[in-house]
PDB file of C-alpha atoms in Angstrom:
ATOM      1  CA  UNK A 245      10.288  24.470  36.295  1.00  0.00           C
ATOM      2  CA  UNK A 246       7.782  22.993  33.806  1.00  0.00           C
ATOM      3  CA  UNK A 247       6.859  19.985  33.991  1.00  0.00           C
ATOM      4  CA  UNK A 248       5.707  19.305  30.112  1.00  0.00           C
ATOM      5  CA  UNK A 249       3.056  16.790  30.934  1.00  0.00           C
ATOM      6  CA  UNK A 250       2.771  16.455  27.429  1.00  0.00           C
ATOM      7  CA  UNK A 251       5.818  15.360  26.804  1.00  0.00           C
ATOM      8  CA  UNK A 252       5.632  12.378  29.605  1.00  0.00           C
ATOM      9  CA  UNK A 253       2.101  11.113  28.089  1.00  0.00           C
ATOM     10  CA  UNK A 254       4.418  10.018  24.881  1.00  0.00           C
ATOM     11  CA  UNK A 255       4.956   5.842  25.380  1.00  0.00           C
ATOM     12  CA  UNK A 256       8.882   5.585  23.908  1.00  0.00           C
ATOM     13  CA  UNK A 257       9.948   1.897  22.810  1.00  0.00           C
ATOM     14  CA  UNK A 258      12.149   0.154  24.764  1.00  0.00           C
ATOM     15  CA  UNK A 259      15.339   2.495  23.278  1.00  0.00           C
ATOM     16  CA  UNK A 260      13.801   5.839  24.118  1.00  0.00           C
ATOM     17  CA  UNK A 261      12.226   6.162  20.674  1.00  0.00           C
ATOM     18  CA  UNK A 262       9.117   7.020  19.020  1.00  0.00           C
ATOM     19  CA  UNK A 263       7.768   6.527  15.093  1.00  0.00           C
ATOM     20  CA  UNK A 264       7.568   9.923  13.525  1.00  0.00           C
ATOM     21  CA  UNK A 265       5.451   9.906  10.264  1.00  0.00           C
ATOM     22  CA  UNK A 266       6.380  13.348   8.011  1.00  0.00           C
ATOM     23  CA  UNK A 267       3.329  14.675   5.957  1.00  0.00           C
ATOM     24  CA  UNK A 268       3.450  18.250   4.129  1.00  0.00           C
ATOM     25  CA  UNK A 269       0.198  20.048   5.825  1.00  0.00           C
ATOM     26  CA  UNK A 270      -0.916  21.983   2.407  1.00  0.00           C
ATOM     27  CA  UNK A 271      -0.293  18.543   0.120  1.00  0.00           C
ATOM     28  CA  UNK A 272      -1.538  15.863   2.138  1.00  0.00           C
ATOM     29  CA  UNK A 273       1.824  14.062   0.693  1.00  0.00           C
ATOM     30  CA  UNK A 274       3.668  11.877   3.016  1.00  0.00           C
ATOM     31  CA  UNK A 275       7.277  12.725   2.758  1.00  0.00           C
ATOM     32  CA  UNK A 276       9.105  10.263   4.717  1.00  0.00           C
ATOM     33  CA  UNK A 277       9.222   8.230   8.034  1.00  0.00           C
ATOM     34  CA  UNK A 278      12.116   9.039  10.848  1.00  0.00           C
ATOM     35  CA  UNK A 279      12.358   8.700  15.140  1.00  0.00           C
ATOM     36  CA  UNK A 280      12.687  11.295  17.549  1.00  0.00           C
ATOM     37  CA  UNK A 281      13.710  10.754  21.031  1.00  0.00           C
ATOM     38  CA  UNK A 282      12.723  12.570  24.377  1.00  0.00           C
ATOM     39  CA  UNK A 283      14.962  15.567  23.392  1.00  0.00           C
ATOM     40  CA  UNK A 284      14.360  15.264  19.685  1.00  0.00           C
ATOM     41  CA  UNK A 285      10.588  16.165  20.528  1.00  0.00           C
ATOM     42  CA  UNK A 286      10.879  19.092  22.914  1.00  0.00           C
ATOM     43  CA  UNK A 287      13.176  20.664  20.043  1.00  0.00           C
ATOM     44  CA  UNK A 288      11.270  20.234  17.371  1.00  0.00           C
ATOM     45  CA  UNK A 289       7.748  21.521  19.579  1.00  0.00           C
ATOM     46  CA  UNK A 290      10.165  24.350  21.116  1.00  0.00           C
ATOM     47  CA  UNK A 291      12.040  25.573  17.680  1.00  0.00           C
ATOM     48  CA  UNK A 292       9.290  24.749  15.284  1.00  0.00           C
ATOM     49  CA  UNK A 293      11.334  22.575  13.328  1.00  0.00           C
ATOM     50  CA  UNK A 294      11.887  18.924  12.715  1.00  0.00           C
ATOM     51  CA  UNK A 295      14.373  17.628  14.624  1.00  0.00           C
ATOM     52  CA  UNK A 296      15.052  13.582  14.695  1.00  0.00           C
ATOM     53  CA  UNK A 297      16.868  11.271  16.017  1.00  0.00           C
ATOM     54  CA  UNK A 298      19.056   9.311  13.228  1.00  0.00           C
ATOM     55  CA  UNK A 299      19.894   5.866  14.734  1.00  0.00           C
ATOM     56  CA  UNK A 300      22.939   5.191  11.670  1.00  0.00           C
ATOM     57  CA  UNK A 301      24.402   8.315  13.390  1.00  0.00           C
ATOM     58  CA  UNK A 302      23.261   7.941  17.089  1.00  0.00           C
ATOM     59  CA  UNK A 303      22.697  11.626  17.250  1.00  0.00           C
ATOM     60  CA  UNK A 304      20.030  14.572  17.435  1.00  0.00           C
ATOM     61  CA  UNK A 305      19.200  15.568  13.458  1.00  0.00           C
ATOM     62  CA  UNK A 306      17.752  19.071  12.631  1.00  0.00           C
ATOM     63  CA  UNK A 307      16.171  17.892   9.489  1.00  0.00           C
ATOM     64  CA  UNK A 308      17.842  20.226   6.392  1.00  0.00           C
ATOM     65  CA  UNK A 309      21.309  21.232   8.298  1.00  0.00           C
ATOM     66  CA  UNK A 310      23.130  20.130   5.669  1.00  0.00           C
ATOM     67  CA  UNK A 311      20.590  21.190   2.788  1.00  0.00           C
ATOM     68  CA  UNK A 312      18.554  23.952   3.888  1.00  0.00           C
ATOM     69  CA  UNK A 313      15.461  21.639   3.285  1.00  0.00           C
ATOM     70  CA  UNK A 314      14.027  21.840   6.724  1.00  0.00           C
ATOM     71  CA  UNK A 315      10.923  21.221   7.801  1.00  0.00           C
ATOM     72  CA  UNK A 316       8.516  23.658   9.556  1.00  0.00           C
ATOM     73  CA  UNK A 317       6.177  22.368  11.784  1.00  0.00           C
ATOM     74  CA  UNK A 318       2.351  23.430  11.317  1.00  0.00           C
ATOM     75  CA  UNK A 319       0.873  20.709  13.552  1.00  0.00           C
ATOM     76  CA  UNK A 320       1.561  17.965  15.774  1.00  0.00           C
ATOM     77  CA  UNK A 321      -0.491  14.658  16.238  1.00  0.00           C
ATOM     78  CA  UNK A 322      -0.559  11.381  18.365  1.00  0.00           C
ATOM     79  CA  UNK A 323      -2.340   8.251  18.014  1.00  0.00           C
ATOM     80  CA  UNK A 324      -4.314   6.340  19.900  1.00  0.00           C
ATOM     81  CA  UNK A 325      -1.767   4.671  21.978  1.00  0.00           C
ATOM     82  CA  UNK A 326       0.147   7.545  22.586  1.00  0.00           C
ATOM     83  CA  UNK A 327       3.219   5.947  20.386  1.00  0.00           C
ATOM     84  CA  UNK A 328       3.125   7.007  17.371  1.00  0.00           C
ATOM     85  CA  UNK A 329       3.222  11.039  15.950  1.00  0.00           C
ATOM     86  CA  UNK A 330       2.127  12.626  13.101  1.00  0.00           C
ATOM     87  CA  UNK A 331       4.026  15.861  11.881  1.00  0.00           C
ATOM     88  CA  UNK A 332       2.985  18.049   9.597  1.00  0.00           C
ATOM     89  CA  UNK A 333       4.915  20.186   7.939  1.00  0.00           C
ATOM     90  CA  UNK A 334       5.583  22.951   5.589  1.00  0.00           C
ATOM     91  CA  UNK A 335       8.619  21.360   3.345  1.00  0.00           C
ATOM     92  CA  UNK A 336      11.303  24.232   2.531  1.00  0.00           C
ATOM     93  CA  UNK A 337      12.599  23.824  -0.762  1.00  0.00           C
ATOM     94  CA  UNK A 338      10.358  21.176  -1.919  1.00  0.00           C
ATOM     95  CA  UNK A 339      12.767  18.243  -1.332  1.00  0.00           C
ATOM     96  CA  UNK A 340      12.433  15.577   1.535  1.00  0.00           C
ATOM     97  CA  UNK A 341      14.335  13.012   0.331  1.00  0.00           C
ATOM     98  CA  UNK A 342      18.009  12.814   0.286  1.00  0.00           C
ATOM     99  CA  UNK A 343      18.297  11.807  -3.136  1.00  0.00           C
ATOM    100  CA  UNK A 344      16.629  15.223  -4.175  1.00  0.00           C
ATOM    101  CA  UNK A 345      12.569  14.093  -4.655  1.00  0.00           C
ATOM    102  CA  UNK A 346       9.513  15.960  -2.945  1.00  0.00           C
ATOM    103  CA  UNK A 347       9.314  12.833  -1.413  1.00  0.00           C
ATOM    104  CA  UNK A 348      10.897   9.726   0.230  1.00  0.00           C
ATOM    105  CA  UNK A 349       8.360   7.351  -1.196  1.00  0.00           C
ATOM    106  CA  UNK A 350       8.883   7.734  -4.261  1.00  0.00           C
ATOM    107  CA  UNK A 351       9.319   3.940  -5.577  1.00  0.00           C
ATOM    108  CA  UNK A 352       5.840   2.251  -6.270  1.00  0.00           C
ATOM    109  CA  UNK A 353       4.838  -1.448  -6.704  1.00  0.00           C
ATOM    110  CA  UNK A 354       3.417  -2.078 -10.279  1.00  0.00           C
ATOM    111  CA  UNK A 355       3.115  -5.518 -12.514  1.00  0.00           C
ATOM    112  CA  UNK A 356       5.689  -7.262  -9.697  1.00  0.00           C
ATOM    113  CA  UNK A 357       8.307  -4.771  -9.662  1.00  0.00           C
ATOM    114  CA  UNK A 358       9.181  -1.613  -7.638  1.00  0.00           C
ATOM    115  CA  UNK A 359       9.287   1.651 -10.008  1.00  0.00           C
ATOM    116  CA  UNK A 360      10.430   5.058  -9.478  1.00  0.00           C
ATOM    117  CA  UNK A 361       7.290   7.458  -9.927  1.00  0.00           C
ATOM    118  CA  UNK A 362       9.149  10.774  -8.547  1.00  0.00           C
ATOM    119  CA  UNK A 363      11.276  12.950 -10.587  1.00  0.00           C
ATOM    120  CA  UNK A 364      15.052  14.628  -8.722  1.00  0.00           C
ATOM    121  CA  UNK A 365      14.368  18.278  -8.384  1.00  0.00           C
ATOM    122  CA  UNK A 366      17.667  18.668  -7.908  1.00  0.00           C
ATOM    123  CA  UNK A 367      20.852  16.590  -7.782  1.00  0.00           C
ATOM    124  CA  UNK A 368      21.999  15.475  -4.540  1.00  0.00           C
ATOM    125  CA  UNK A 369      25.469  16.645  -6.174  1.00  0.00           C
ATOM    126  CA  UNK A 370      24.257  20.336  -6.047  1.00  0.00           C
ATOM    127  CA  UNK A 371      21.870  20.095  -2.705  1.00  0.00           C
ATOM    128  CA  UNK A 372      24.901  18.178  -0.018  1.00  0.00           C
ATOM    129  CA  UNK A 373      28.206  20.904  -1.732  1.00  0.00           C
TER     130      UNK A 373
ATOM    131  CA  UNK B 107       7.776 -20.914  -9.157  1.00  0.00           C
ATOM    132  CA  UNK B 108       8.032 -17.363  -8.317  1.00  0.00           C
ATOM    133  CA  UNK B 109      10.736 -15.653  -7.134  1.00  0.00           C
ATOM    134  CA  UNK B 110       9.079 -12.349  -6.337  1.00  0.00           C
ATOM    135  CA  UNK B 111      11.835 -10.353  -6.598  1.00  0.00           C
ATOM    136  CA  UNK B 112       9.984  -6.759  -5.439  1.00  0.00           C
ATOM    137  CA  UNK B 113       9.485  -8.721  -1.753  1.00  0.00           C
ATOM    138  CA  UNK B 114      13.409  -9.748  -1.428  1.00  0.00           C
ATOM    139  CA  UNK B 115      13.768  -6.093  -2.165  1.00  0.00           C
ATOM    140  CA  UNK B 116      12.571  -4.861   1.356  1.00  0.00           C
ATOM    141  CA  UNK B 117      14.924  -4.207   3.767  1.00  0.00           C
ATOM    142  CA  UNK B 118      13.520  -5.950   6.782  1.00  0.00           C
ATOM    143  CA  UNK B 119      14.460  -4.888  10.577  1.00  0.00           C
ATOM    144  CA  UNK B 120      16.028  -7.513  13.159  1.00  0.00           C
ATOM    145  CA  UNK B 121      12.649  -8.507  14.059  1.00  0.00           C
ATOM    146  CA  UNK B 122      11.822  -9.274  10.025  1.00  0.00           C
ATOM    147  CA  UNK B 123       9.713  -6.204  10.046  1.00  0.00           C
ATOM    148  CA  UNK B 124       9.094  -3.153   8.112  1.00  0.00           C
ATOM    149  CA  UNK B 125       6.900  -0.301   9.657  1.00  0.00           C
ATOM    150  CA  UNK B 126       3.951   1.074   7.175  1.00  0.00           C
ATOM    151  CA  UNK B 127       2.447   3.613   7.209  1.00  0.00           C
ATOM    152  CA  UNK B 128      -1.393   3.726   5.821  1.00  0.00           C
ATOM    153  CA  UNK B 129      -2.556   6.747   4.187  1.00  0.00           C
ATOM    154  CA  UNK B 130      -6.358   6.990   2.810  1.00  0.00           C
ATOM    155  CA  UNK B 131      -5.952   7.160  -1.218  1.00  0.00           C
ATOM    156  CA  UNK B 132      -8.749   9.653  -1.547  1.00  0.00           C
ATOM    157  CA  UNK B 133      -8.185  11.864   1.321  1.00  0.00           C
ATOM    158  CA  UNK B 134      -4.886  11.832   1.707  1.00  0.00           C
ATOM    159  CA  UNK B 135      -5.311  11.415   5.253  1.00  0.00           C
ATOM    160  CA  UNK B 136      -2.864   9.766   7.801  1.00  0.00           C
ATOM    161  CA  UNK B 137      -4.913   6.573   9.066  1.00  0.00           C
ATOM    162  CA  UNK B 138      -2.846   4.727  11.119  1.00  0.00           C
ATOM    163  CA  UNK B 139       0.807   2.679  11.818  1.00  0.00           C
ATOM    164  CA  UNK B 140       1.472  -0.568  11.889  1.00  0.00           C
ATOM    165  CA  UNK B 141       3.899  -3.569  11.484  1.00  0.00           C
ATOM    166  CA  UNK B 142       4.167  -6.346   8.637  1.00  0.00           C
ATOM    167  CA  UNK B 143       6.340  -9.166   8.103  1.00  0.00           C
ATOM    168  CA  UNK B 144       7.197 -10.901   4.866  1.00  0.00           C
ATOM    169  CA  UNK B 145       4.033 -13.104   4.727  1.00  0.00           C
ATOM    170  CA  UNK B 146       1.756 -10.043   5.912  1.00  0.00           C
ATOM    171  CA  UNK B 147       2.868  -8.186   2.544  1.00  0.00           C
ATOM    172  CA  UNK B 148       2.193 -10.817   0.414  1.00  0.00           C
ATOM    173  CA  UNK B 149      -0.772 -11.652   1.524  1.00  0.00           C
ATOM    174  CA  UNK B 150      -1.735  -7.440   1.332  1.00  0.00           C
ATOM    175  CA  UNK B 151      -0.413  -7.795  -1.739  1.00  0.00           C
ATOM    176  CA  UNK B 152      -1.853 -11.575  -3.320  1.00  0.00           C
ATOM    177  CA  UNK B 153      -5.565 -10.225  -1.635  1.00  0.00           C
ATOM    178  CA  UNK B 154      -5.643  -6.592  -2.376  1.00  0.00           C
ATOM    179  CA  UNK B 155      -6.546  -6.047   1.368  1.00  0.00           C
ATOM    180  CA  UNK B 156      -3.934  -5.089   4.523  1.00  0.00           C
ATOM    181  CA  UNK B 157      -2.881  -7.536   6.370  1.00  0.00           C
ATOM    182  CA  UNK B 158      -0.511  -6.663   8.888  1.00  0.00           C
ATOM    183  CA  UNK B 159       1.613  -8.638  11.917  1.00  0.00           C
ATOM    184  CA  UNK B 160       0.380  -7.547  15.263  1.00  0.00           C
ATOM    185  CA  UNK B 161       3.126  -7.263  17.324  1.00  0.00           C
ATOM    186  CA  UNK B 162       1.165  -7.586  20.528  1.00  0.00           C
ATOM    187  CA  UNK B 163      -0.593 -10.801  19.846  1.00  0.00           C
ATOM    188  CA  UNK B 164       2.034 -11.715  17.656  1.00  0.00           C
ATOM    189  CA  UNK B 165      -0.012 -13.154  14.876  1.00  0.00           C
ATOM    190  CA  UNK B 166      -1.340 -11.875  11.526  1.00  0.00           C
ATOM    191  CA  UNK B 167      -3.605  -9.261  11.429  1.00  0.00           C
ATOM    192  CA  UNK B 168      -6.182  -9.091   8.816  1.00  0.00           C
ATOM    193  CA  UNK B 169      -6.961  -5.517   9.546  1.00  0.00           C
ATOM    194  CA  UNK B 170     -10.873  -5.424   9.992  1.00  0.00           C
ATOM    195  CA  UNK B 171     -11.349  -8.926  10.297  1.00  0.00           C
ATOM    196  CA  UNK B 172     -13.227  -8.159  13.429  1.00  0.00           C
ATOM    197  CA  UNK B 173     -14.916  -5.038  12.839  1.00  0.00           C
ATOM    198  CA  UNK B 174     -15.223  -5.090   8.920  1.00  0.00           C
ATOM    199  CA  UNK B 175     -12.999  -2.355   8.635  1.00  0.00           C
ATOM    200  CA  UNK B 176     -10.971  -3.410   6.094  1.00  0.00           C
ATOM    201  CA  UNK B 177      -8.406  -1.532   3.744  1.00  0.00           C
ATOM    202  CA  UNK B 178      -8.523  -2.330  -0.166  1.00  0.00           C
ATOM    203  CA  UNK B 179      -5.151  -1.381  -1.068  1.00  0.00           C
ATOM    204  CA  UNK B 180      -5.225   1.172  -3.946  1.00  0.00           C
ATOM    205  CA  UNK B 181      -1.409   1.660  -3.951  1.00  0.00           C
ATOM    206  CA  UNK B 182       1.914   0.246  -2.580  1.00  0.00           C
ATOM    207  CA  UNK B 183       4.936   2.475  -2.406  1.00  0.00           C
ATOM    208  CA  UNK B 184       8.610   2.077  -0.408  1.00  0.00           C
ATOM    209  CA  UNK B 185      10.964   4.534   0.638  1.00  0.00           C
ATOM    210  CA  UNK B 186      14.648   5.220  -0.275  1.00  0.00           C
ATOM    211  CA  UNK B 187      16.004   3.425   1.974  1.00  0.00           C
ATOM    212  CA  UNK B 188      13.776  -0.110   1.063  1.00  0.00           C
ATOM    213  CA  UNK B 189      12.716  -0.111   4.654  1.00  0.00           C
ATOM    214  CA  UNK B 190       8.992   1.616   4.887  1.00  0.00           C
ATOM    215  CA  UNK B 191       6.111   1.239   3.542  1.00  0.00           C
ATOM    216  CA  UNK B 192       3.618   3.431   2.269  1.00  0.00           C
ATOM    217  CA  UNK B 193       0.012   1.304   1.980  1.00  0.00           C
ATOM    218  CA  UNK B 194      -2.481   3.936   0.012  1.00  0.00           C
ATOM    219  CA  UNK B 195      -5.736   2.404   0.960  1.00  0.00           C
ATOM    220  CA  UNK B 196      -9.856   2.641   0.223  1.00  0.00           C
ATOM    221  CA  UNK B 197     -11.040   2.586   4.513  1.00  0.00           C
ATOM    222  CA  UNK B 198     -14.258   0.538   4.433  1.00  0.00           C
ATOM    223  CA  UNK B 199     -16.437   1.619   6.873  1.00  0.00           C
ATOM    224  CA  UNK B 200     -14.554   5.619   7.187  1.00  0.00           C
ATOM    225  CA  UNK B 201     -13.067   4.011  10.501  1.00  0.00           C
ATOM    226  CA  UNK B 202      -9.363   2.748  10.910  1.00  0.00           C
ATOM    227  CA  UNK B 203      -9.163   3.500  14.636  1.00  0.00           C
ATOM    228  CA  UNK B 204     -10.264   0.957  17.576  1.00  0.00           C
ATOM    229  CA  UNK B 205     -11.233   3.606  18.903  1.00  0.00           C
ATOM    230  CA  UNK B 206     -14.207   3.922  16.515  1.00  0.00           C
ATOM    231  CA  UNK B 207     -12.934   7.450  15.205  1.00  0.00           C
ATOM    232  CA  UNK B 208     -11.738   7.411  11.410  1.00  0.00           C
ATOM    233  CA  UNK B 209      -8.030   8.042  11.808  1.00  0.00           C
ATOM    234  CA  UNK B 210      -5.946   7.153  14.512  1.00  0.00           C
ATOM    235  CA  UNK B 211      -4.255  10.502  14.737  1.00  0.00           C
ATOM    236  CA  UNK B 212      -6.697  12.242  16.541  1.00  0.00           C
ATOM    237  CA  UNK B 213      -4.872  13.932  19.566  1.00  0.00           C
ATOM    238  CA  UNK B 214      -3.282  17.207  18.333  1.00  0.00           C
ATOM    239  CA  UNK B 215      -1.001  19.128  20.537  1.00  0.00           C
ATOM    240  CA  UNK B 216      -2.754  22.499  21.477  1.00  0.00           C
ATOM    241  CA  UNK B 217      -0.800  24.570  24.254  1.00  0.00           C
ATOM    242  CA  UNK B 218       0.812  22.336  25.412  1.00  0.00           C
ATOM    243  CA  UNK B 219      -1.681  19.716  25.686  1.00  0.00           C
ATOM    244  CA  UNK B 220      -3.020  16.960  23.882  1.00  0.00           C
ATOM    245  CA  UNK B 221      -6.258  17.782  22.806  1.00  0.00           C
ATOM    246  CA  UNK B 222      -8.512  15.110  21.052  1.00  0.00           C
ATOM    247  CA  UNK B 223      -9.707  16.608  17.608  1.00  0.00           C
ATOM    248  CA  UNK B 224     -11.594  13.979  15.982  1.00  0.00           C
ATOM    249  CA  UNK B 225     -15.084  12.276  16.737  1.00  0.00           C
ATOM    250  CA  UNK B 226     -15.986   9.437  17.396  1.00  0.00           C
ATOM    251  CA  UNK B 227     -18.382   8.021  14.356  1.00  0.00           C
ATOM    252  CA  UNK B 228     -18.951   4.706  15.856  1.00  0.00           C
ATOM    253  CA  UNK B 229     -18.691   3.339  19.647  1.00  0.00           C
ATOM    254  CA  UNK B 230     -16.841   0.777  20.058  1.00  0.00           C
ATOM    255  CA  UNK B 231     -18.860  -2.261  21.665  1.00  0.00           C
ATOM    256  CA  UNK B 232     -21.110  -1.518  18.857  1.00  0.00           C
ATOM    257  CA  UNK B 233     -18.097  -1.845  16.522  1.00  0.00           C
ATOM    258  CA  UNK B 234     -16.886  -4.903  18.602  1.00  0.00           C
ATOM    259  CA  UNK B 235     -19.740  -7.045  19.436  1.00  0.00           C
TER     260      UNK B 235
END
């Protein structure tokens, strides 16, 4: 049996969860902020692809099941306290976000007000069918 | 007075926290995570430098204030769902990590182990003195 010792060095929060930050590898572009859990992780190290943990749904989340935009994984990194990971991915199809941008931040602070700097590639209509 | 409608706009967590995420303008590198509350952003925001709420010492953070590694906030985005941030910052100093190294994401899974892929630039005690 393995033993994944890499795997156990993770520190989870006090509900079995850890911060995962989403970056696309070639782009530099941070695409959006989810959690994984213990089993979350080993899928998404073991298939290659992102896998989360969605706490509205309380359940495992292959990132793109619905819309084919999943995420391949080209590297994995930790931070200093071992809490915290850094993914980076190749983004199929472009799209992070759910409401059909490259990426999830796409709202930006300027003069006092938030404003949306990101065009939709494609209308959440015609990606969730 | 003020109403500053873009801060009433974040969607804080049950602890009156938002998780953000700083990313080096420039570079596009991942720097670190942290925490900030409501008066953390505004005062990120009001000094053009990140302040953030430790959630250790629970107290305000004024990132650098011991080490003079401070972030000059070149952007300010939030996510789709109002609830992370996205702090694009100028890293005074090239080091955002305690641990003296410039990003904090600097163990990379490498078969199977984590494997620490960054130098250090600056020991600590020399940093923290």
């Amino acid at each position: 049996m393995s033993v994944k010792e890499w795997l156990k060095q993770v520190v989870w929060d006090e509900q079995g969860l850890v911060p995962v930050i989403a970056q696309e590898a070639a782009s530099g572009d941070v695409l959006m902020f989810a959690w994984m859990n213990r089993d979350a992780l080993e899928r998404t190290v073991s298939t290659g692809e992102a896998v989360y943990w969605s706490r509205s749904r309380r359940k495992l989340w292959h990132k793109g099941e619905e819309s084919g935009h999943t995420q391949k994984v080209v590297e994995l990194r930790m931070d200093c306290d071992n809490d915290v990971l850094l993914l980076k991915v190749e983004q199929i199809g472009d799209i992070a976000c759910h409401t059909g941008r490259h990426s999830c931040f796409f709202q930006k602070l300027a003069e006092g007000k938030w404003e949306t700097v990101e065009a939709v590639l494609k209308h959440p209509d015609e990606i969730y069918k």
